[in-house]
mmCIF file of C-alpha atoms in Angstrom:
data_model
loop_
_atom_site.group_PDB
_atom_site.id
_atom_site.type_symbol
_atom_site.label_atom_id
_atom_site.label_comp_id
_atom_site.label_asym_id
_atom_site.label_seq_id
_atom_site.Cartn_x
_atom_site.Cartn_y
_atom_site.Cartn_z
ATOM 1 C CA UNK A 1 0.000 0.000 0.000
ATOM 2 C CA UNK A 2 1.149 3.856 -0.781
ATOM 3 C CA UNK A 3 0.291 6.920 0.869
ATOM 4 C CA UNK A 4 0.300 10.325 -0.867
ATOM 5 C CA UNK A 5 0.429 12.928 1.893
ATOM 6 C CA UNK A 6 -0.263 16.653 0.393
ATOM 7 C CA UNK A 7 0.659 19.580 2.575
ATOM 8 C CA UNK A 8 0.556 24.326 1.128
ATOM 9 C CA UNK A 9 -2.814 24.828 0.495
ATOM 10 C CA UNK A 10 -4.037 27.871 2.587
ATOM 11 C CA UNK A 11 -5.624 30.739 1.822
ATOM 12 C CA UNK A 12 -4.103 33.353 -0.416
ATOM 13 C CA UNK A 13 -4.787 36.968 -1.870
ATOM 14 C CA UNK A 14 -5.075 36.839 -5.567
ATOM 15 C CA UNK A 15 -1.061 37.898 -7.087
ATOM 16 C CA UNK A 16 0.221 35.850 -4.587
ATOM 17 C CA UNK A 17 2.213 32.396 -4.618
ATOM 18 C CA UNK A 18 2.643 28.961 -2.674
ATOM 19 C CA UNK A 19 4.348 25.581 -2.958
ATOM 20 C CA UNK A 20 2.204 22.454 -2.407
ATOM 21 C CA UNK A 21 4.387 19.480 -1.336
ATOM 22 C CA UNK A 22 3.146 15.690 -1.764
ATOM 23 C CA UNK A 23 5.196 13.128 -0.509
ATOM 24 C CA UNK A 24 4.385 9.338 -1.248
ATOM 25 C CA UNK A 25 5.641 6.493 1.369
ATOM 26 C CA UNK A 26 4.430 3.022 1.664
ATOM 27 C CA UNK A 27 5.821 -0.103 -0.836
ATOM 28 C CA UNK A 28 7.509 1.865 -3.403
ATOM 29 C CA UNK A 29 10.177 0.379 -5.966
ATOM 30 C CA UNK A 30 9.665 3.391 -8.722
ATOM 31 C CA UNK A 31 6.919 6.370 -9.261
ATOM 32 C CA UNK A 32 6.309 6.733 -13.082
ATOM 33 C CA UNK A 33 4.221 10.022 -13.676
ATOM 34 C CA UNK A 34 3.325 11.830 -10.593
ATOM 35 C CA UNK A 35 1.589 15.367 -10.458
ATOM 36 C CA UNK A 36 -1.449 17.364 -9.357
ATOM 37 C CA UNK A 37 -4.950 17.926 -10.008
ATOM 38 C CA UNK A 38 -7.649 20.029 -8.985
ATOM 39 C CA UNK A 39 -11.851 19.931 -8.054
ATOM 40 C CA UNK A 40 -13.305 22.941 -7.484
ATOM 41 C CA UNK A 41 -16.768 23.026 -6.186
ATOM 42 C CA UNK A 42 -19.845 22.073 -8.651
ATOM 43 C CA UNK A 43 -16.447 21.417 -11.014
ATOM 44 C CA UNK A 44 -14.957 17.606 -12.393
ATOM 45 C CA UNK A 45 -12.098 17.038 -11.563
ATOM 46 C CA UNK A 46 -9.252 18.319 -13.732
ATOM 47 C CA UNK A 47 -5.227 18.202 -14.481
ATOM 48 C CA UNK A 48 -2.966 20.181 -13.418
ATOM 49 C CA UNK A 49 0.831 19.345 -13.629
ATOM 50 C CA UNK A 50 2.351 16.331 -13.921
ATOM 51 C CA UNK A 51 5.722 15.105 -14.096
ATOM 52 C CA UNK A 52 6.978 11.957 -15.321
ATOM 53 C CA UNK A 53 9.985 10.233 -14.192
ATOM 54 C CA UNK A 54 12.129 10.676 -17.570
ATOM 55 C CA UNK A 55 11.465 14.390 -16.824
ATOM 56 C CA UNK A 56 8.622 15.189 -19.096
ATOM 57 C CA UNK A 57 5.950 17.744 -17.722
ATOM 58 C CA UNK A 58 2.261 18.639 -19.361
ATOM 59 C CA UNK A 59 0.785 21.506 -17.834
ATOM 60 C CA UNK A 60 -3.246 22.585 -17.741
ATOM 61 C CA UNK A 61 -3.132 25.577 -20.051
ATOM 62 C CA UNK A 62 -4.000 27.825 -18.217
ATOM 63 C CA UNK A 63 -1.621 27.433 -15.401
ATOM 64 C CA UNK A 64 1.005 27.003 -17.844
ATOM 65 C CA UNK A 65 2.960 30.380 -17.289
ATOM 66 C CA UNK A 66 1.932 30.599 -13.109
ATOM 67 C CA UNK A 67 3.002 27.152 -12.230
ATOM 68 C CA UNK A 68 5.893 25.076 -11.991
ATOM 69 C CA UNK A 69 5.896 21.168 -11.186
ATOM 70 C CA UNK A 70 8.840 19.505 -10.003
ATOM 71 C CA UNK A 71 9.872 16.245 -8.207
ATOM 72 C CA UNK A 72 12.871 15.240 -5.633
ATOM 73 C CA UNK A 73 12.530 10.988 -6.852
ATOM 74 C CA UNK A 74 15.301 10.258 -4.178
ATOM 75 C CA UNK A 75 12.572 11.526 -1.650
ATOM 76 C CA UNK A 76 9.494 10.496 -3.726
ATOM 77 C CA UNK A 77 7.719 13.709 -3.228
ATOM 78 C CA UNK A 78 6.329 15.899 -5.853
ATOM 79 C CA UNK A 79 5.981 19.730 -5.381
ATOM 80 C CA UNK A 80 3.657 22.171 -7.369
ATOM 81 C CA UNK A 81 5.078 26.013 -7.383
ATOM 82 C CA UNK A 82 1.996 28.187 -7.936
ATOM 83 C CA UNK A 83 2.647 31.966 -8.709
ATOM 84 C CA UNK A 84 0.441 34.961 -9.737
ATOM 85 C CA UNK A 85 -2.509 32.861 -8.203
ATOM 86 C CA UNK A 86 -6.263 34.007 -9.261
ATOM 87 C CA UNK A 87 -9.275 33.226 -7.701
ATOM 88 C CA UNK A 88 -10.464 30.707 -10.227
ATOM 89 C CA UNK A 89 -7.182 28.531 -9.214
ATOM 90 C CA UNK A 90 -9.414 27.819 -5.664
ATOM 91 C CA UNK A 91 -9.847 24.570 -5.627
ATOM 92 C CA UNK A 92 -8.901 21.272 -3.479
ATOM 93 C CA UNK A 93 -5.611 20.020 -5.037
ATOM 94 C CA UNK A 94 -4.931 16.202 -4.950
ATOM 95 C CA UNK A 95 -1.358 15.080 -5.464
ATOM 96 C CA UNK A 96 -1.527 11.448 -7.752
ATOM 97 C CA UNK A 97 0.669 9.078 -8.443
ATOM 98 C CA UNK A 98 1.434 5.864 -10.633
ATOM 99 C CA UNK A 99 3.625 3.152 -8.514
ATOM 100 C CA UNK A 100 5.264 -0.098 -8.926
ATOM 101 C CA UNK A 101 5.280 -1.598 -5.733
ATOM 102 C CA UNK A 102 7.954 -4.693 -6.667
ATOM 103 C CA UNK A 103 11.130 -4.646 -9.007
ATOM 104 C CA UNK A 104 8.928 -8.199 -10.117
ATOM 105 C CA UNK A 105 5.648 -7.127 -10.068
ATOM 106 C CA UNK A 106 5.416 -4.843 -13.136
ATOM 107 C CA UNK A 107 1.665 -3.216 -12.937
ATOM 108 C CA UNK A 108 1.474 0.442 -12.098
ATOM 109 C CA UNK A 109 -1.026 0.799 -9.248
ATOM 110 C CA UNK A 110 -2.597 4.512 -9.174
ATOM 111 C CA UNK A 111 -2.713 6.578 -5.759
ATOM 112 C CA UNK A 112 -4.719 9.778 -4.829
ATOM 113 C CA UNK A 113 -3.667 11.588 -1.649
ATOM 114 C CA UNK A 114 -6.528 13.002 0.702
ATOM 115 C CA UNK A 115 -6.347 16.933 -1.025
ATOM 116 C CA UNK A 116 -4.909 20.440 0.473
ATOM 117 C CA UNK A 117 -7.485 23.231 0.053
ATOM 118 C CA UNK A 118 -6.072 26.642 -2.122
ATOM 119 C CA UNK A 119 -8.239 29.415 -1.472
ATOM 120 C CA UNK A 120 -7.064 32.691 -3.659
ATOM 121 C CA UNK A 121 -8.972 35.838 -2.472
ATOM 122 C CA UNK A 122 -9.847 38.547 -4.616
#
């Protein structure tokens, strides 16, 4: 089993920044892609960031510019650097992840951590 453990959210006036932090523990042998997403209320659920672990990144357009993704794989946590934050970025953020538990069990297993809350004041 894997925990994703997402800590940053607070609340925020709109221009301003933060850095959400995930950090996955748990039976680990490699993350794959690992990144954000969002869910704002009355809203699906949408993508953010994500990294993968050959370095590739795919951004929501919109946060293209404002946000950077990022991961530490030594520590298996993923970060999310959000500048020049408007209200419509308010939203619970979920950190996700794709894991292989085993070097000999090859399936990816996908993880959700329990969500920060990002609330960007006007």
């Amino acid at each position: 089993q894997v925990q994703l453990v997402e800590s940053g959210g607070d609340l925020v006036q709109a221009g301003g920044s933060l850095r959400l932090s995930c950090a996955a523990s748990g039976s680990i042998f490699r993350i794959t892609t690992m990144g954000w997403y969002r869910q704002a209320p009355g809203k699906q659920r949408e993508l953010v960031a994500v990294s993968t672990s050959g370095g590739s990144t795919n951004y929501k357009e919109s946060v293209k510019a404002r946000f950077t993704v990022s991961r530490d794989n030594a520590k298996n946590t993923v970060y999310l650097q959000m500048n020049s934050l408007k209200p419509e970025d308010t939203a619970v953020y979920y950190c996700n992840a794709d894991v292989q538990s085993t070097w000999s069990d090859r399936r990816l297993y996908n993880y959700w951590g329990q969500g920060t809350q990002v609330t960007v004041s006007s």
